[in-house]
XYZ file of N, CA, C and O in Angstrom:
500
model
N -22.026 -14.176 -21.704
C -21.918 -14.776 -20.380
C -21.580 -13.675 -19.431
O -20.617 -12.952 -19.579
N -22.412 -13.448 -18.385
C -22.174 -12.559 -17.315
C -21.146 -13.009 -16.349
O -21.154 -14.149 -16.058
N -20.261 -12.074 -16.092
C -19.197 -12.400 -15.043
C -19.638 -11.791 -13.694
O -20.089 -10.628 -13.696
N -19.301 -12.376 -12.651
C -19.521 -11.800 -11.373
C -18.361 -11.317 -10.815
O -17.183 -12.086 -10.895
N -18.269 -10.202 -10.168
C -17.009 -9.738 -9.541
C -16.945 -10.404 -8.218
O -17.811 -10.362 -7.331
N -15.655 -10.945 -7.939
C -15.500 -11.592 -6.700
C -15.377 -10.561 -5.636
O -14.851 -9.500 -5.762
N -15.968 -10.945 -4.482
C -15.905 -10.056 -3.425
C -14.587 -10.247 -2.652
O -14.108 -11.332 -2.504
N -13.877 -9.088 -2.394
C -12.589 -9.234 -1.726
C -12.666 -9.930 -0.386
O -13.696 -9.743 0.379
N -11.642 -10.732 -0.090
C -11.666 -11.429 1.229
C -11.427 -10.431 2.365
O -10.681 -9.461 2.302
N -12.175 -10.574 3.518
C -12.005 -9.643 4.604
C -10.704 -9.849 5.306
O -10.140 -10.873 5.209
N -10.224 -8.760 5.999
C -9.066 -8.909 6.776
C -9.356 -9.854 8.031
O -10.426 -9.814 8.615
N -8.464 -10.688 8.242
C -8.634 -11.744 9.350
C -8.252 -11.171 10.767
O -8.923 -11.612 11.723
N -7.344 -10.199 10.769
C -6.950 -9.752 12.114
C -6.371 -8.305 12.007
O -6.158 -7.927 10.930
N -6.021 -7.765 13.159
C -5.565 -6.376 13.240
C -4.245 -6.254 12.455
O -4.014 -5.329 11.739
N -3.222 -7.297 12.673
C -1.959 -7.129 12.064
C -2.123 -7.206 10.510
O -1.518 -6.419 9.819
N -2.994 -8.128 9.970
C -3.237 -8.210 8.583
C -3.842 -6.862 8.079
O -3.475 -6.438 7.026
N -4.658 -6.304 8.789
C -5.349 -5.054 8.429
C -4.162 -3.872 8.329
O -4.142 -3.185 7.328
N -3.351 -3.760 9.397
C -2.349 -2.780 9.484
C -1.301 -2.915 8.327
O -0.989 -2.049 7.593
N -0.785 -4.165 8.193
C 0.113 -4.503 7.170
C -0.438 -4.341 5.826
O 0.139 -3.797 4.965
N -1.643 -4.769 5.613
C -2.335 -4.682 4.403
C -2.500 -3.171 3.967
O -2.382 -2.837 2.841
N -2.787 -2.425 4.938
C -3.070 -0.920 4.638
C -1.792 -0.370 4.229
O -1.676 0.429 3.284
N -0.712 -0.542 4.955
C 0.666 -0.015 4.648
C 1.101 -0.493 3.328
O 1.607 0.242 2.452
N 0.951 -1.844 3.033
C 1.347 -2.405 1.781
C 0.621 -1.703 0.645
O 1.223 -1.305 -0.397
N -0.783 -1.456 0.794
C -1.513 -0.886 -0.188
C -1.079 0.531 -0.458
O -0.888 0.981 -1.594
N -0.750 1.369 0.568
C -0.321 2.706 0.467
C 1.094 2.692 -0.308
O 1.260 3.643 -1.086
N 1.987 1.872 0.107
C 3.335 1.840 -0.584
C 3.126 1.486 -1.957
O 3.686 2.203 -2.911
N 2.376 0.487 -2.330
C 2.067 0.076 -3.788
C 1.519 1.279 -4.503
O 1.854 1.561 -5.655
N 0.580 1.945 -3.914
C -0.103 3.191 -4.584
C 0.975 4.177 -4.847
O 1.024 4.739 -5.901
N 1.851 4.446 -3.867
C 2.931 5.455 -4.038
C 3.859 5.019 -5.230
O 4.180 5.918 -6.054
N 4.229 3.822 -5.329
C 5.035 3.312 -6.382
C 4.303 3.331 -7.734
O 4.940 3.270 -8.782
N 2.930 3.424 -7.844
C 2.224 3.638 -9.054
C 2.652 4.958 -9.656
O 2.592 5.077 -10.919
N 3.099 5.837 -8.870
C 3.453 7.158 -9.408
C 4.858 7.217 -9.950
O 5.287 8.158 -10.533
N 5.589 6.067 -9.689
C 6.978 5.958 -10.260
C 7.857 5.362 -9.149
O 7.620 5.378 -8.053
N 9.093 4.897 -9.636
C 10.046 4.289 -8.773
C 10.521 5.305 -7.698
O 10.625 6.505 -8.065
N 10.711 4.800 -6.544
C 11.149 5.744 -5.457
C 12.015 4.956 -4.468
O 11.930 3.728 -4.293
N 12.874 5.713 -3.724
C 13.690 5.087 -2.610
C 12.806 5.249 -1.405
O 11.734 5.960 -1.376
N 13.176 4.509 -0.332
C 12.441 4.495 0.944
C 12.024 5.836 1.490
O 10.914 6.077 1.773
N 13.055 6.777 1.509
C 12.797 8.143 2.137
C 11.723 8.836 1.201
O 10.841 9.440 1.801
N 11.814 8.685 -0.123
C 10.927 9.211 -0.994
C 9.448 8.692 -0.819
O 8.522 9.495 -0.887
N 9.413 7.455 -0.540
C 8.086 6.797 -0.302
C 7.489 7.421 0.960
O 6.294 7.858 0.912
N 8.243 7.500 2.116
C 7.715 8.026 3.311
C 7.278 9.464 3.148
O 6.196 9.848 3.701
N 8.055 10.277 2.396
C 7.750 11.649 2.246
C 6.463 11.780 1.338
O 5.648 12.704 1.630
N 6.292 11.060 0.327
C 5.195 11.046 -0.551
C 3.918 10.800 0.278
O 2.857 11.421 0.133
N 3.979 9.755 1.183
C 2.866 9.410 2.030
C 2.461 10.505 2.948
O 1.271 10.955 3.182
N 3.554 11.114 3.593
C 3.340 12.181 4.452
C 2.723 13.446 3.784
O 1.676 13.994 4.203
N 3.240 13.773 2.633
C 2.783 15.012 1.943
C 1.398 14.835 1.425
O 0.486 15.580 1.517
N 1.103 13.633 0.735
C -0.215 13.389 0.173
C -1.254 13.206 1.231
O -2.401 13.444 0.952
N -0.841 12.875 2.400
C -1.881 12.693 3.517
C -2.010 14.073 4.330
O -2.774 14.113 5.259
N -1.307 15.175 3.862
C -1.442 16.361 4.606
C -0.853 16.212 5.993
O -1.332 16.780 6.989
N 0.297 15.510 6.102
C 1.100 15.307 7.344
C 0.369 14.384 8.397
O 0.720 14.259 9.574
N -0.726 13.702 7.972
C -1.452 12.833 8.849
C -0.781 11.435 9.011
O -0.610 10.900 10.036
N -0.256 10.968 7.862
C 0.497 9.614 7.944
C 1.871 9.864 7.834
O 2.439 10.400 6.940
N 2.549 9.407 8.912
C 4.105 9.469 8.897
C 4.563 8.092 9.251
O 4.490 7.628 10.301
N 5.103 7.444 8.201
C 5.569 6.084 8.203
C 7.006 6.029 8.633
O 7.918 6.675 7.972
N 7.377 5.503 9.774
C 8.691 5.379 10.265
C 9.488 4.256 9.593
O 8.914 3.355 9.079
N 10.789 4.513 9.593
C 11.698 3.408 8.959
C 11.502 2.013 9.506
O 11.513 1.076 8.749
N 11.182 1.946 10.721
C 10.913 0.721 11.391
C 9.745 -0.102 10.942
O 9.586 -1.312 11.053
N 8.721 0.655 10.252
C 7.630 0.053 9.581
C 7.806 -0.039 8.125
O 7.419 -0.983 7.458
N 8.456 0.982 7.562
C 8.538 1.033 6.075
C 9.461 -0.026 5.455
O 8.970 -0.736 4.603
N 10.682 -0.209 5.979
C 11.590 -1.076 5.386
C 11.117 -2.520 5.507
O 11.321 -3.355 4.539
N 10.684 -2.965 6.645
C 10.113 -4.392 6.749
C 8.994 -4.562 5.662
O 8.960 -5.655 5.071
N 8.193 -3.599 5.511
C 7.129 -3.706 4.502
C 7.710 -3.792 3.122
O 7.206 -4.632 2.384
N 8.620 -2.967 2.799
C 9.245 -3.007 1.384
C 9.880 -4.471 1.228
O 9.690 -4.936 0.133
N 10.602 -4.931 2.196
C 11.173 -6.262 2.105
C 10.090 -7.338 1.932
O 10.315 -8.184 1.048
N 9.038 -7.189 2.610
C 7.950 -8.184 2.520
C 7.356 -8.158 1.100
O 7.089 -9.129 0.487
N 7.160 -6.848 0.588
C 6.565 -6.746 -0.727
C 7.559 -7.235 -1.789
O 7.036 -7.832 -2.813
N 8.822 -7.066 -1.586
C 9.809 -7.596 -2.493
C 9.702 -9.132 -2.410
O 9.869 -9.745 -3.586
N 9.713 -9.765 -1.334
C 9.678 -11.160 -1.191
C 8.353 -11.746 -1.949
O 8.411 -12.834 -2.539
N 7.313 -11.004 -1.866
C 6.129 -11.484 -2.572
C 6.027 -11.203 -4.032
O 5.137 -11.612 -4.704
N 7.086 -10.514 -4.473
C 7.158 -10.268 -5.913
C 6.358 -9.085 -6.430
O 6.164 -8.927 -7.576
N 5.873 -8.256 -5.434
C 5.009 -7.110 -5.781
C 5.786 -5.852 -6.058
O 5.253 -4.949 -6.706
N 7.035 -5.777 -5.644
C 7.971 -4.815 -5.888
C 9.342 -5.399 -6.247
O 9.628 -6.449 -5.871
N 10.117 -4.613 -7.028
C 11.364 -4.986 -7.447
C 12.332 -3.790 -6.920
O 11.761 -2.655 -6.942
N 13.636 -4.030 -6.721
C 14.466 -2.876 -6.259
C 15.801 -2.953 -6.999
O 16.197 -4.068 -7.567
N 16.509 -1.824 -7.097
C 17.727 -1.772 -7.706
C 18.434 -0.543 -7.056
O 17.963 0.450 -6.752
N 19.829 -0.571 -6.977
C 20.498 0.471 -6.383
C 20.797 1.489 -7.521
O 21.221 1.194 -8.614
N 20.660 2.731 -7.112
C 20.777 3.884 -7.985
C 21.333 5.062 -7.290
O 21.350 5.105 -6.052
N 21.721 6.073 -8.008
C 22.214 7.340 -7.439
C 20.983 8.235 -7.268
O 20.244 8.396 -8.195
N 20.912 8.871 -6.213
C 19.820 10.002 -5.923
C 20.219 11.256 -6.657
O 21.382 11.426 -7.083
N 19.338 12.202 -6.618
C 19.627 13.575 -7.124
C 20.844 14.233 -6.443
O 21.556 15.072 -6.945
N 20.983 13.840 -5.122
C 22.025 14.398 -4.330
C 23.276 13.510 -4.277
O 24.203 13.684 -3.495
N 23.475 12.624 -5.375
C 24.590 11.756 -5.600
C 24.772 10.846 -4.464
O 25.927 10.372 -4.228
N 23.795 10.319 -3.761
C 23.843 9.265 -2.788
C 23.365 8.011 -3.317
O 22.539 7.982 -4.291
N 23.893 6.890 -2.871
C 23.516 5.609 -3.285
C 22.255 5.151 -2.526
O 22.304 5.318 -1.304
N 21.293 4.741 -3.228
C 19.948 4.379 -2.519
C 19.241 3.276 -3.344
O 19.442 3.173 -4.496
N 18.551 2.496 -2.564
C 17.817 1.326 -3.196
C 16.394 1.948 -3.692
O 15.645 2.596 -2.863
N 16.202 1.824 -4.932
C 14.918 2.378 -5.575
C 13.940 1.185 -5.742
O 14.459 0.106 -6.191
N 12.706 1.351 -5.467
C 11.673 0.327 -5.465
C 10.640 0.685 -6.630
O 10.377 1.904 -6.806
N 10.190 -0.326 -7.375
C 9.116 0.002 -8.358
C 8.197 -1.200 -8.215
O 8.554 -2.330 -7.866
N 7.022 -0.852 -8.618
C 5.844 -1.826 -8.547
C 5.959 -2.834 -9.817
O 6.341 -2.368 -10.887
N 5.649 -4.076 -9.605
C 5.603 -5.105 -10.606
C 4.222 -5.206 -11.177
O 3.195 -4.709 -10.576
N 4.062 -5.892 -12.238
C 2.723 -6.257 -12.725
C 1.962 -7.090 -11.719
O 0.752 -6.748 -11.491
N 2.492 -7.938 -11.002
C 1.833 -8.669 -9.908
C 1.473 -7.712 -8.890
O 0.391 -7.832 -8.204
N 2.292 -6.760 -8.625
C 2.057 -5.732 -7.511
C 0.841 -4.872 -7.903
O -0.024 -4.521 -7.063
N 0.730 -4.561 -9.229
C -0.450 -3.770 -9.633
C -1.749 -4.574 -9.458
O -2.716 -3.961 -9.090
N -1.670 -5.864 -9.736
C -2.844 -6.688 -9.474
C -3.134 -6.773 -8.074
O -4.347 -6.644 -7.662
N -2.208 -6.882 -7.167
C -2.434 -6.911 -5.692
C -2.989 -5.481 -5.210
O -3.990 -5.617 -4.453
N -2.505 -4.467 -5.818
C -2.986 -3.137 -5.432
C -4.461 -3.050 -5.709
O -5.276 -2.487 -4.954
N -4.904 -3.578 -6.872
C -6.276 -3.509 -7.335
C -7.204 -4.316 -6.303
O -8.255 -3.863 -5.906
N -6.639 -5.500 -5.872
C -7.287 -6.268 -4.902
C -7.441 -5.672 -3.547
O -8.465 -5.583 -2.951
N -6.248 -5.010 -3.104
C -6.280 -4.433 -1.797
C -7.227 -3.178 -1.758
O -7.838 -2.847 -0.848
N -7.166 -2.502 -2.949
C -8.108 -1.286 -3.040
C -9.615 -1.730 -2.940
O -10.234 -0.991 -2.216
N -9.916 -2.807 -3.470
C -11.274 -3.319 -3.350
C -11.684 -3.686 -1.896
O -12.725 -3.352 -1.381
N -10.669 -4.282 -1.287
C -10.959 -4.655 0.228
C -10.978 -3.332 1.062
O -11.895 -3.239 1.983
N -10.182 -2.385 0.694
C -10.211 -1.153 1.395
C -11.554 -0.354 1.300
O -12.174 0.103 2.189
N -12.022 -0.353 -0.022
C -13.320 0.267 -0.241
C -14.473 -0.351 0.537
O -15.389 0.176 0.992
N -14.410 -1.743 0.626
C -15.451 -2.526 1.313
C -15.354 -2.130 2.763
O -16.401 -1.985 3.384
N -14.119 -1.961 3.264
C -13.977 -1.671 4.770
C -14.508 -0.231 5.027
O -15.164 -0.017 5.994
N -14.088 0.692 4.157
C -14.535 2.020 4.434
C -16.118 2.113 4.386
O -16.750 2.778 5.150
N -16.734 1.392 3.447
C -18.145 1.377 3.375
C -18.750 0.751 4.555
O -19.859 1.268 5.142
N -18.221 -0.327 5.208
C -18.648 -0.995 6.344
C -18.554 -0.026 7.527
O -19.545 0.083 8.344
N -17.453 0.619 7.718
C -17.142 1.540 8.792
C -18.141 2.778 8.642
O -18.794 3.268 9.686
N -18.378 3.203 7.410
C -19.242 4.327 7.227
C -20.686 3.908 7.638
O -21.386 4.751 8.176
N -21.092 2.701 7.340
C -22.401 2.301 7.652
C -22.582 2.198 9.117
O -23.677 2.493 9.715
N -21.549 1.757 9.875
C -21.593 1.689 11.321
C -21.685 3.073 11.926
O -22.541 3.372 12.760
N -20.822 3.977 11.379
C -20.755 5.432 11.939
C -22.046 6.169 11.625
O -22.452 6.947 12.426
N -22.725 5.878 10.631
C -23.933 6.680 10.311
C -25.233 5.852 10.640
O -26.299 6.484 10.580
N -25.076 4.626 11.142
C -26.168 3.889 11.552
C -27.118 3.365 10.421
O -28.195 3.031 10.639
N -26.578 3.394 9.220
C -27.243 2.853 8.070
C -26.859 1.486 7.691
O -25.691 1.118 7.815
N -27.874 0.618 7.199
C -27.539 -0.655 6.701
C -27.046 -0.489 5.269
O -27.286 0.582 4.645
N -26.499 -1.482 4.668
C -26.029 -1.457 3.243
C -27.120 -1.065 2.351
O -26.827 -0.479 1.319
N -28.307 -1.457 2.567
C -29.421 -1.228 1.711
C -29.869 0.289 1.789
O -30.626 0.744 0.956
N -29.191 1.066 2.689
C -29.478 2.434 2.819
C -30.584 2.805 3.805
O -30.916 3.873 4.070
N -31.067 1.695 4.482
C -32.161 1.921 5.469
C -31.471 2.009 6.922
O -30.478 1.379 7.143
N -32.117 2.830 7.671
C -31.537 3.026 9.084
C -31.722 1.824 9.996
O -32.569 0.950 9.700
């Protein structure tokens, strides 16, 4: 029996797109291992070549939202510099969400690319 791959749902509005993109980036960062908030923001900054700089006013509400949704879990630990910090890790549900978000993101990148190059999905101009 052949299975069809579900097409990811499109983003409904600008806020959903922005939150969804930040959520996806945070979840991807946590795929590399548990991290505290500052570590997440630094990983995003470094991996993006200093293009993406996520401020605490955006990062922590996103982390709390992800935790409420069950996509991340947190626990208090000591940092390498002996400071107490909340460390976040991705859950199994979060990994599934990341896969879904990544599919939506790829769909959006393809759509924007088609607009920017003037090509239709079929490859025709």
